[in-house]
PDB file of C-alpha atoms in Angstrom:
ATOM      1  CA  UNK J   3       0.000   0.000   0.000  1.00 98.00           C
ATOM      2  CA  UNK J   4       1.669   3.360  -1.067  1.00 98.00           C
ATOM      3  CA  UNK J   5       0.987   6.167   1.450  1.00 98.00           C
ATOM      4  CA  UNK J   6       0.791   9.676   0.674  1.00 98.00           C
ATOM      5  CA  UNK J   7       1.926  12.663   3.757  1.00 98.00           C
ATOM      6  CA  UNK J   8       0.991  15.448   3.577  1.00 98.00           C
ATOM      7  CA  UNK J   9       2.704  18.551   5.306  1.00 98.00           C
ATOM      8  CA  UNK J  10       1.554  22.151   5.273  1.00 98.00           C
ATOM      9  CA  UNK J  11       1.136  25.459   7.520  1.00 98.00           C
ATOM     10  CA  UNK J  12      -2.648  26.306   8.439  1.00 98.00           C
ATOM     11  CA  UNK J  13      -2.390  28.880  10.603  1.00 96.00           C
ATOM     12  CA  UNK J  14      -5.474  31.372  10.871  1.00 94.00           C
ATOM     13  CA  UNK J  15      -7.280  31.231   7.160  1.00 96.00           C
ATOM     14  CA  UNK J  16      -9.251  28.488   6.754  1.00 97.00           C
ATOM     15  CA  UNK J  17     -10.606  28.839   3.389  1.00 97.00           C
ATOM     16  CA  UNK J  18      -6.965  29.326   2.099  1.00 98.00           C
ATOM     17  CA  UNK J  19      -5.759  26.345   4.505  1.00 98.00           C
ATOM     18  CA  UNK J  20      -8.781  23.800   2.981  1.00 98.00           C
ATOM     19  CA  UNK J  21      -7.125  25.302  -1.027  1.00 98.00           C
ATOM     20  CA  UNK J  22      -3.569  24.154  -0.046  1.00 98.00           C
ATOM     21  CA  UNK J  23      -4.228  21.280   1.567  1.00 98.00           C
ATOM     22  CA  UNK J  24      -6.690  19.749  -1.786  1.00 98.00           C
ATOM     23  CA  UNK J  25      -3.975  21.205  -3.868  1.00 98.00           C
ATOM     24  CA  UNK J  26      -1.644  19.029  -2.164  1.00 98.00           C
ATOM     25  CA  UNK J  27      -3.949  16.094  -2.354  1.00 98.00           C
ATOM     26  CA  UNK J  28      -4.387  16.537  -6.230  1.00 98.00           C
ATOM     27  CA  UNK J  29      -0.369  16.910  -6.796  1.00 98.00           C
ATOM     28  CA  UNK J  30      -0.425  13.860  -4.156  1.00 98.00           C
ATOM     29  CA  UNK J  31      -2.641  11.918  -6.840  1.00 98.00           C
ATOM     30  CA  UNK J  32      -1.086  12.766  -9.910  1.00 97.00           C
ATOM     31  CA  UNK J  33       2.525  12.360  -9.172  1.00 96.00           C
ATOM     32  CA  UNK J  34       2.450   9.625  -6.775  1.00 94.00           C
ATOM     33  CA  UNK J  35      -0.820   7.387  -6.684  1.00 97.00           C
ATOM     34  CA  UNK J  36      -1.045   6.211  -3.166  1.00 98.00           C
ATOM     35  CA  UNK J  37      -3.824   4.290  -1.936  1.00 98.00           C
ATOM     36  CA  UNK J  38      -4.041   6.363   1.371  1.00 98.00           C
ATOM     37  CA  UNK J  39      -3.992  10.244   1.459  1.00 98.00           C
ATOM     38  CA  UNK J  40      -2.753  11.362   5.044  1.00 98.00           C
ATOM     39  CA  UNK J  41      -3.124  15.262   6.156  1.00 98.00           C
ATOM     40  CA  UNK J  42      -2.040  16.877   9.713  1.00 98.00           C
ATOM     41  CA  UNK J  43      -3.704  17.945  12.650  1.00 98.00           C
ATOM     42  CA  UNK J  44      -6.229  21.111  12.224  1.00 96.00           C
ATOM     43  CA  UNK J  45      -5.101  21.334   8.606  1.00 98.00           C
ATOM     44  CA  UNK J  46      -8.178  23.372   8.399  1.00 98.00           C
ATOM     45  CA  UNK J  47      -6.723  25.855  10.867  1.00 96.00           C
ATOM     46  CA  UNK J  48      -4.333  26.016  13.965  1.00 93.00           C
ATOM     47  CA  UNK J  49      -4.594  28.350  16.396  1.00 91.00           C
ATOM     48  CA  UNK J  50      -4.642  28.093  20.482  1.00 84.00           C
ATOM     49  CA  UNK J  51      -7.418  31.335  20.204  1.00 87.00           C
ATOM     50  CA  UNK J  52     -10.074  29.267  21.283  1.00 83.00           C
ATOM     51  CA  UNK J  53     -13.250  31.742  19.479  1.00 87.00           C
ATOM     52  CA  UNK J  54     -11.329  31.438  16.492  1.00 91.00           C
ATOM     53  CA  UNK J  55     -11.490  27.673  16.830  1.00 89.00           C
ATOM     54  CA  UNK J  56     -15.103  27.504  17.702  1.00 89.00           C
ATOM     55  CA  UNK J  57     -15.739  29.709  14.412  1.00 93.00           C
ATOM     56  CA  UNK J  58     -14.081  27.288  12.502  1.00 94.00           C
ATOM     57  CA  UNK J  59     -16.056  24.015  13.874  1.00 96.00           C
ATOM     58  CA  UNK J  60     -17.962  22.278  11.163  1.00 96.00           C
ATOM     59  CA  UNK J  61     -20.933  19.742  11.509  1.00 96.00           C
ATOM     60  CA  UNK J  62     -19.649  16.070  10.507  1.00 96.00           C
ATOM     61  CA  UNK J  63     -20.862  14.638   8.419  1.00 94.00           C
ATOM     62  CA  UNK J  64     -22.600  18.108   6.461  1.00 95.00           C
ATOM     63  CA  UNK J  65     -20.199  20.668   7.369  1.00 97.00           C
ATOM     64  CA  UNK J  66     -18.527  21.720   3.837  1.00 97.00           C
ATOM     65  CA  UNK J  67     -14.613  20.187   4.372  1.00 98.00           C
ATOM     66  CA  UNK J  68     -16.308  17.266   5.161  1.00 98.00           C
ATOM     67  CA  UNK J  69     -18.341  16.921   2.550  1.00 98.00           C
ATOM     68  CA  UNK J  70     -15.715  18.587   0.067  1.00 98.00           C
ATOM     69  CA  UNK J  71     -13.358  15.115   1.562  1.00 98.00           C
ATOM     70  CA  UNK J  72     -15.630  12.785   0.663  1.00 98.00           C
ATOM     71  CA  UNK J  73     -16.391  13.980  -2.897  1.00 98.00           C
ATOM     72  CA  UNK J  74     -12.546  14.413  -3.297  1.00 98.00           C
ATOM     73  CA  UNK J  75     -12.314  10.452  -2.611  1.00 98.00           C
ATOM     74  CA  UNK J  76     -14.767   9.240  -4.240  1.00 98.00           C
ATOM     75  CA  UNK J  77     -13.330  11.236  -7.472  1.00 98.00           C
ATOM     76  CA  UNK J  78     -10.137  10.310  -7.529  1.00 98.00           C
ATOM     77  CA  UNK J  79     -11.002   6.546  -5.521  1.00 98.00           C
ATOM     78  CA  UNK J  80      -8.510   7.371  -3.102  1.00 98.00           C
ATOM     79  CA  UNK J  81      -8.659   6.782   0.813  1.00 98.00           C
ATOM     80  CA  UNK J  82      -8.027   9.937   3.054  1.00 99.00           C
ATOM     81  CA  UNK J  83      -7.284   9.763   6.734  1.00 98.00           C
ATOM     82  CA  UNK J  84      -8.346  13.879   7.318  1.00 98.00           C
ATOM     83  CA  UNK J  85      -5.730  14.877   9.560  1.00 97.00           C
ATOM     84  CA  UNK J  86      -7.690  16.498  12.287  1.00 97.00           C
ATOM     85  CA  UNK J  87     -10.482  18.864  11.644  1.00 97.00           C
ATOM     86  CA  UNK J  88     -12.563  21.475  14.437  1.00 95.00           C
ATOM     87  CA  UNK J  89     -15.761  19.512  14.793  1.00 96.00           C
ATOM     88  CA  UNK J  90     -19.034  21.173  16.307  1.00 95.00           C
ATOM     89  CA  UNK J  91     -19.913  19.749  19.544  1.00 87.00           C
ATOM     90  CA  UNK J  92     -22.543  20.705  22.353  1.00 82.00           C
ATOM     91  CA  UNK J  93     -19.679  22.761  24.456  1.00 86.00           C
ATOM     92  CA  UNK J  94     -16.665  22.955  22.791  1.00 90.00           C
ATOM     93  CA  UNK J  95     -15.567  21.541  19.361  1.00 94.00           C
ATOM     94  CA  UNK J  96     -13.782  18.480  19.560  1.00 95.00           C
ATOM     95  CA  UNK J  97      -9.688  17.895  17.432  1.00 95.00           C
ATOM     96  CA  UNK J  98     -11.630  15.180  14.942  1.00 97.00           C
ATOM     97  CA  UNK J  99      -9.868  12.874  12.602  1.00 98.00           C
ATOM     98  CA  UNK J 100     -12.515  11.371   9.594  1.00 98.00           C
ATOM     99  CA  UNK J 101     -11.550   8.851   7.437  1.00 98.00           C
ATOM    100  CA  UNK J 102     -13.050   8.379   4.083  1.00 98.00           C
ATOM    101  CA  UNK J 103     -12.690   5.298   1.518  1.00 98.00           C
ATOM    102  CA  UNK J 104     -12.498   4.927  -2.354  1.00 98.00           C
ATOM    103  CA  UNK J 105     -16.105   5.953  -2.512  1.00 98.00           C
ATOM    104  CA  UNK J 106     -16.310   8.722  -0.434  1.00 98.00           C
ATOM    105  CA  UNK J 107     -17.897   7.320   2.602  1.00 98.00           C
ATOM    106  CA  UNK J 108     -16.596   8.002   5.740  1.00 98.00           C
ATOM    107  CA  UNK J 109     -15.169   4.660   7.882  1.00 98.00           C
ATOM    108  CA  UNK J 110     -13.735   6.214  11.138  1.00 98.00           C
ATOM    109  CA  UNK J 111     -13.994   9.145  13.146  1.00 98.00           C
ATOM    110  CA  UNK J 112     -11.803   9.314  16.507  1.00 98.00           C
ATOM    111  CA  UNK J 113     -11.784  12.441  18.894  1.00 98.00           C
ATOM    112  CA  UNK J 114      -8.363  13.191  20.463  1.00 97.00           C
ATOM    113  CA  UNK J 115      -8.222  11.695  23.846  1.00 97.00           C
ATOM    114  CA  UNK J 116      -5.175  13.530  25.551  1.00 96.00           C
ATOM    115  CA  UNK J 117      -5.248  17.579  25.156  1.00 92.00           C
ATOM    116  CA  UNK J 118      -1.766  19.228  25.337  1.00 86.00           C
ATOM    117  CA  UNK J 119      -2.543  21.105  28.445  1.00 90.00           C
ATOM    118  CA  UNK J 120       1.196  22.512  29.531  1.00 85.00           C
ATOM    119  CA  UNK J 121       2.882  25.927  30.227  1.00 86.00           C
ATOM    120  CA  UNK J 122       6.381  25.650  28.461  1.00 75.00           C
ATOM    121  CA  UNK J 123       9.750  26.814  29.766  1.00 75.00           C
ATOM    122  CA  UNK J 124       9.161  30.470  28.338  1.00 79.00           C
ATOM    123  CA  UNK J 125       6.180  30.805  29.892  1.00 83.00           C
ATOM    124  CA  UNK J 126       3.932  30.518  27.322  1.00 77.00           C
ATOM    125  CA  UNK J 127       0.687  28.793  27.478  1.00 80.00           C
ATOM    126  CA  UNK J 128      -0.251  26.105  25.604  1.00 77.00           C
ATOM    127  CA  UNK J 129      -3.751  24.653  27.077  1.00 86.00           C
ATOM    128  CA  UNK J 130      -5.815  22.617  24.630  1.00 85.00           C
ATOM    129  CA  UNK J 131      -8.597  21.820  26.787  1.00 88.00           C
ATOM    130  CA  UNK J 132      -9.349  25.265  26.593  1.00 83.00           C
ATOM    131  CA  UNK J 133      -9.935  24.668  22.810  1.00 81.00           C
ATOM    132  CA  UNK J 134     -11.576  21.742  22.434  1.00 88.00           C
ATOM    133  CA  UNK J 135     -13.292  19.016  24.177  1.00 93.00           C
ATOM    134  CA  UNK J 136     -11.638  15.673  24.715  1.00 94.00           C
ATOM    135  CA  UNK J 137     -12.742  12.221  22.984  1.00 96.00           C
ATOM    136  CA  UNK J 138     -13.058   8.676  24.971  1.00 96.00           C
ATOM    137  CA  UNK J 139     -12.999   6.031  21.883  1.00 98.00           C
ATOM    138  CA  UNK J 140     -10.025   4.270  20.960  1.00 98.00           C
ATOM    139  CA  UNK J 141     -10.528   3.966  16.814  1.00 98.00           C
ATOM    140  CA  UNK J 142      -9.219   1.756  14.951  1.00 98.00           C
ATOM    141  CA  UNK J 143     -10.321   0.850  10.790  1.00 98.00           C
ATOM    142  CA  UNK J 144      -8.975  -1.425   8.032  1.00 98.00           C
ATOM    143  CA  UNK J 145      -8.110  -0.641   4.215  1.00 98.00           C
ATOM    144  CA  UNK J 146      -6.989  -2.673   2.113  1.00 97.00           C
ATOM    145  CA  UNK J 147      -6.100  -5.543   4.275  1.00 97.00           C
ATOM    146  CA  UNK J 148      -4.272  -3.279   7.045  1.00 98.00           C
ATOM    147  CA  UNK J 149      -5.453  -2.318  10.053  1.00 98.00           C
ATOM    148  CA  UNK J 150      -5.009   1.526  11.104  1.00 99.00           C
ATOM    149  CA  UNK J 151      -4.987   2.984  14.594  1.00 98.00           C
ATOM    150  CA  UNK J 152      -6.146   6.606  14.687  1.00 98.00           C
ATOM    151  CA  UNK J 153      -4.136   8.885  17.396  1.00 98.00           C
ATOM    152  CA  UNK J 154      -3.452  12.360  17.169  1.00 98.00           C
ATOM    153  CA  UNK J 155      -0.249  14.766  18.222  1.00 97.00           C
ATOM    154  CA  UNK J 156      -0.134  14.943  22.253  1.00 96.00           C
ATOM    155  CA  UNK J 157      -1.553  11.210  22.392  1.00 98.00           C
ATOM    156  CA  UNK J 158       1.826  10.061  21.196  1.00 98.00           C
ATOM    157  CA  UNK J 159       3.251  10.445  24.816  1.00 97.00           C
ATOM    158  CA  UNK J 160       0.904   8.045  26.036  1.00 97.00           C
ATOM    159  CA  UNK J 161       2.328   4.423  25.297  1.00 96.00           C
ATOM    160  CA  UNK J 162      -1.133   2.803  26.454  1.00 96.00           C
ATOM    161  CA  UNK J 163      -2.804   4.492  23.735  1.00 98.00           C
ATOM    162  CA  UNK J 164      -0.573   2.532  21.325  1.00 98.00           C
ATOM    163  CA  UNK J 165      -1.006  -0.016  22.958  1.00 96.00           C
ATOM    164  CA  UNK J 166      -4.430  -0.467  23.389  1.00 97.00           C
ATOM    165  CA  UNK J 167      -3.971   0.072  19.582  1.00 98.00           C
ATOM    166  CA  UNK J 168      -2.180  -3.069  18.880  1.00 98.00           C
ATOM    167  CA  UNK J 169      -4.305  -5.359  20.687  1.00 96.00           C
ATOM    168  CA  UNK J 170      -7.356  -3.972  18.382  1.00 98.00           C
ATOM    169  CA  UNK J 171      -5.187  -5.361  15.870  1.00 98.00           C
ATOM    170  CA  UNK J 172      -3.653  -2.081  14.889  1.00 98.00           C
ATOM    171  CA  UNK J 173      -0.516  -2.707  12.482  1.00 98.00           C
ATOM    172  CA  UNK J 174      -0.085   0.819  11.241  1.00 99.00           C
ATOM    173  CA  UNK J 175      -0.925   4.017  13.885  1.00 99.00           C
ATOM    174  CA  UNK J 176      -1.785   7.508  12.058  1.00 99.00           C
ATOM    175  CA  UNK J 177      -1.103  10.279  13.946  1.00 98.00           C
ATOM    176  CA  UNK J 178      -1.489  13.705  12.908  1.00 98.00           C
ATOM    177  CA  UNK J 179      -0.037  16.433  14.424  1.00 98.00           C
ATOM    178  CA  UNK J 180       0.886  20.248  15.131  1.00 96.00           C
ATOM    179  CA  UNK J 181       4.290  19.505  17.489  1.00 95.00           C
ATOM    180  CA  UNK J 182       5.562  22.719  18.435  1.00 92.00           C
ATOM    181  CA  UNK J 183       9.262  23.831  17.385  1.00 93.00           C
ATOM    182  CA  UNK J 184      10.670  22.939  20.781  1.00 89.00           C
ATOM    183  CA  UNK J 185       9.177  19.617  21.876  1.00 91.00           C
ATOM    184  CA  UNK J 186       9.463  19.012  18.046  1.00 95.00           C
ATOM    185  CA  UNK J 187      13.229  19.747  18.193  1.00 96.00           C
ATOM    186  CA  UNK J 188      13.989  17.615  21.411  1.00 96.00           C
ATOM    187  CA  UNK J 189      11.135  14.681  21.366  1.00 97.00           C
ATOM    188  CA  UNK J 190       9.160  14.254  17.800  1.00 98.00           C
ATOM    189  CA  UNK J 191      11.779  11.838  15.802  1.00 98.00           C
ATOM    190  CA  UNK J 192      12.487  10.069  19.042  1.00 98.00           C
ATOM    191  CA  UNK J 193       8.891   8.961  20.114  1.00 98.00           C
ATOM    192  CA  UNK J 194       7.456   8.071  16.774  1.00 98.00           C
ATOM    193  CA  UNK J 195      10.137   5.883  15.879  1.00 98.00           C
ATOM    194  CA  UNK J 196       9.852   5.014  19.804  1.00 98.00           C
ATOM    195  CA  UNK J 197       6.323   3.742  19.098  1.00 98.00           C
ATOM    196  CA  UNK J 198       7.035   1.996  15.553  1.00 98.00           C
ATOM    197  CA  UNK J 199       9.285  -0.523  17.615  1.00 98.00           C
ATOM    198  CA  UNK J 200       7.845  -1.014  20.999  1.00 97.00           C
ATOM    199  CA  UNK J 201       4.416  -1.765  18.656  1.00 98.00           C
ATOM    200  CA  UNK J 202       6.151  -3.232  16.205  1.00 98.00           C
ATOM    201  CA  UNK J 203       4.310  -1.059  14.077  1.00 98.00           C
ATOM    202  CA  UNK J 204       4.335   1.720  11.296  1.00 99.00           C
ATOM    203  CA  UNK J 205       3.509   5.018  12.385  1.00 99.00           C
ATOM    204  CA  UNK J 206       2.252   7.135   9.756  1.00 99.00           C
ATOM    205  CA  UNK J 207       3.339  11.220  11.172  1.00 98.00           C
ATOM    206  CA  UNK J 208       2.207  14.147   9.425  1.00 98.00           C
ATOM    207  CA  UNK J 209       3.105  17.023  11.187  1.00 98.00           C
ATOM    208  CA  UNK J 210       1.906  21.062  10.485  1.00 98.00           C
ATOM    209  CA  UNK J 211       5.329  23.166  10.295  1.00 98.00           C
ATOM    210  CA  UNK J 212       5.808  27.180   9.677  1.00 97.00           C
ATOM    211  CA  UNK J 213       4.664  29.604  12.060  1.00 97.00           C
ATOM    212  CA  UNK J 214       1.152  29.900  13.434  1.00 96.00           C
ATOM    213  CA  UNK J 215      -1.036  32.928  16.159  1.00 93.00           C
ATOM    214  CA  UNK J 216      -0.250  35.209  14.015  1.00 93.00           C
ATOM    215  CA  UNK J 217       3.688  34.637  13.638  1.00 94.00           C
ATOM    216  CA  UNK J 218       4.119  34.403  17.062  1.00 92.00           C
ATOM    217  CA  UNK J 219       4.658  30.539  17.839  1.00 92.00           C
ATOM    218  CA  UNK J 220       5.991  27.538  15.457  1.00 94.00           C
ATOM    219  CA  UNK J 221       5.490  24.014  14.592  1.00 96.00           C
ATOM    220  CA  UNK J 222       8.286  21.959  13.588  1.00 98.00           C
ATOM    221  CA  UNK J 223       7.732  19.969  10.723  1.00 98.00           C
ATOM    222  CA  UNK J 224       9.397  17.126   9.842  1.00 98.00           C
ATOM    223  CA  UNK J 225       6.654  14.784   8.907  1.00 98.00           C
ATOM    224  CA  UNK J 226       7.583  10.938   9.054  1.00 98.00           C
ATOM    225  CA  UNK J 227       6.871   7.727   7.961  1.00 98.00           C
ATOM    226  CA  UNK J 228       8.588   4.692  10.078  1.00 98.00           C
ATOM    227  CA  UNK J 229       8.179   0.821   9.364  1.00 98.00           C
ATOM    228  CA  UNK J 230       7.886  -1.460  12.383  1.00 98.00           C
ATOM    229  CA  UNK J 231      11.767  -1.958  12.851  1.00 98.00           C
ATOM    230  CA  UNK J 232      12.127   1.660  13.411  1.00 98.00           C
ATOM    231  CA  UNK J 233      13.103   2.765  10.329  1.00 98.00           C
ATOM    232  CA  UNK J 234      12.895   5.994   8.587  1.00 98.00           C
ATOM    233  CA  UNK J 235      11.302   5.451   5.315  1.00 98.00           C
ATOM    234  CA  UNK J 236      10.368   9.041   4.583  1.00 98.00           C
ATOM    235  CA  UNK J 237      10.582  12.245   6.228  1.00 98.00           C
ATOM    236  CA  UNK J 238      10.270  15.807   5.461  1.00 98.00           C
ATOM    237  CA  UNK J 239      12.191  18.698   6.336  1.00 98.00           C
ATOM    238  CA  UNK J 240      10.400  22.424   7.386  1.00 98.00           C
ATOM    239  CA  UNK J 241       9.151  22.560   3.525  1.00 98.00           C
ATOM    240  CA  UNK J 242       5.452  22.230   2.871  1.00 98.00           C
ATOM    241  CA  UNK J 243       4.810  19.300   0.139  1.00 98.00           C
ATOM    242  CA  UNK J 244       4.198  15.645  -0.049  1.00 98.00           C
ATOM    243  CA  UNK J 245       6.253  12.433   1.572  1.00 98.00           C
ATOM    244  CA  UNK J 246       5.281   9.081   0.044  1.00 98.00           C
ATOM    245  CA  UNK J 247       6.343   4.922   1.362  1.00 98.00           C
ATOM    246  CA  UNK J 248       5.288   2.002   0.921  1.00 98.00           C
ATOM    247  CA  UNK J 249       3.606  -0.257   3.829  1.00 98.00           C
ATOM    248  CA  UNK J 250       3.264  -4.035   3.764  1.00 98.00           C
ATOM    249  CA  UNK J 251       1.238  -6.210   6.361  1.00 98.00           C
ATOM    250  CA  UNK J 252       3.965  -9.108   5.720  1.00 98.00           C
ATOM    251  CA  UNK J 253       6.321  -6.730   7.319  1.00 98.00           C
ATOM    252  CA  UNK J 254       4.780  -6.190  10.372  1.00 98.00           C
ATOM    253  CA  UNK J 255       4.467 -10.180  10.766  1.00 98.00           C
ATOM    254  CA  UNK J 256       8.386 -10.708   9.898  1.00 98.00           C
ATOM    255  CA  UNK J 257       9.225  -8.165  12.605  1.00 98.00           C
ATOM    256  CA  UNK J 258       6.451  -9.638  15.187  1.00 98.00           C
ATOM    257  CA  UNK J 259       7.738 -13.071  14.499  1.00 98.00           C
ATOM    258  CA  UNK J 260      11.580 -11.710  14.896  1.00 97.00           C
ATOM    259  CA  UNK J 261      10.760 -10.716  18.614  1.00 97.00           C
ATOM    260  CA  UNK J 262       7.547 -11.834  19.662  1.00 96.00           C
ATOM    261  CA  UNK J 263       6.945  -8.544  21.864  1.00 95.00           C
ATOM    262  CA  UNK J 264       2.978  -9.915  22.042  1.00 92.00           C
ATOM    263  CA  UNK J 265       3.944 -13.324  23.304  1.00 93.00           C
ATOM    264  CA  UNK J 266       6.422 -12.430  26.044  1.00 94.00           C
ATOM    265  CA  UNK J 267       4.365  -9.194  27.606  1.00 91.00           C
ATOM    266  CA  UNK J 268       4.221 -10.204  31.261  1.00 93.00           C
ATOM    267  CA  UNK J 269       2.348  -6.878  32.587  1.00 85.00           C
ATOM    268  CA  UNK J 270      -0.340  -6.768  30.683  1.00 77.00           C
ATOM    269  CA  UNK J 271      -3.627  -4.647  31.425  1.00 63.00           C
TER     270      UNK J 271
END
């Protein structure tokens, strides 16, 4: 299965954030086919101004990047794991991945769990929960023959997550993100490929990168794509554009079967 990343700055504009991010998507399609289109978190917009965020919540299924997705797909019969968009909700909007099939439908929806709620060594706030509202599902769907777990940037310090992943069956874990320049800098590379081996698992990372709040803060970038030894198969620098690999189930099973992590867990939950 060839996988498409996509990596792009959204900060504030929405309606020119949704344009880039299907302009990616068609040069994603006509240069590199992949079976699976992957965008990062709030590619629709990233901001920590929570009213901006709330403005930018759309109904799902019916809100118009939504529905936009799902004709997109069924067009060019392509899957597309959404990144993360601002989904309406009762109090606040919830950090929403969709995923949509070769017809358009939509197949998953998971609701980040863990909200990056911290106040960094500068002093500057970062506190998602005032933002959005926090999901409770742990998602997983299959395509093609491969089973994906859905995560989403600040879930990838929770190893249980993962986990809980790979007993659903997961053998490749998406997880869009916005990692900020400096826990991008120090942590990003090291968890995801982290994750890829402890799961024995690939872990699909788009990341935003460029500057966002109006110049003020950044994201880092870097978007990767790891196989379950750990391996880098693609990764992006701070450019905006498109990453592609390939992923193969019969991977996953030479590496499980290498080191039977599964077999030889003694704590288990």
């Amino acid at each position: 299965m060839k996988i498409a990343v996509i990596q792009i700055n959204a900060p504030e504009d929405k309606e020119a954030n949704v344009a880039k991010a299907f302009a990616f998507m068609e040069q994603a399609v006509r240069e590199g086919s992949p079976d699976l289109i992957v965008l990062p978190e709030n590619f629709t917009c990233y901001s920590t101004d929570a009213a901006l965020m709330a403005r930018n919540a759309e109904a799902m299924p019916g809100g118009p990047t939504h529905e936009a997705l799902s004709r997109f797909a069924r067009a060019h019969k392509v899957n597309i794991h959404a990144g993360s968009m601002s989904e309406a909700g009762a109090d606040k909007p919830f950090n929403t991945s969709v995923v949509f099939d070769r017809t358009g439908r939509e197949i998953a929806r998971y609701r980040k769990i863990h909200r990056f709620d911290i106040t960094a060594p500068d002093g500057t706030r970062y506190f998602e929960s005032d933002v959005v509202g926090g999901g409770q599902d742990i998602v997983t769907y299959e395509i093609d023959g491969i089973t994906f777990g859905c995560a989403i940037c600040f879930d990838l310090r929770f190893g249980e997550l993962f986990r809980a992943l790979v007993d659903r069956g997961a053998q490749a874990i998406v997880i869009p993100s916005a990692f900020t320049h400096a826990t991008g800098e120090a942590h990003w590379e090291i968890l995801i490929r982290a994750r890829a081996i402890e799961c024995q698992t690939y872990v699909i990372a788009p990341n935003q990168t460029g500057r966002f709040d109006n110049g003020s803060k950044a994201n880092w970038g870097h978007s990767m794509i790891v196989d379950p030894w750990g391996r880098v198969l693609a990764q992006a620098e701070m450019e905006e554009g498109v990453i592609y690999a390939k992923i193969d189930a019969a991977e996953v099973a030479r590496v499980r079967q290498r080191i039977p992590v599964a077999e030889l867990r003694v704590l288990k939950s």
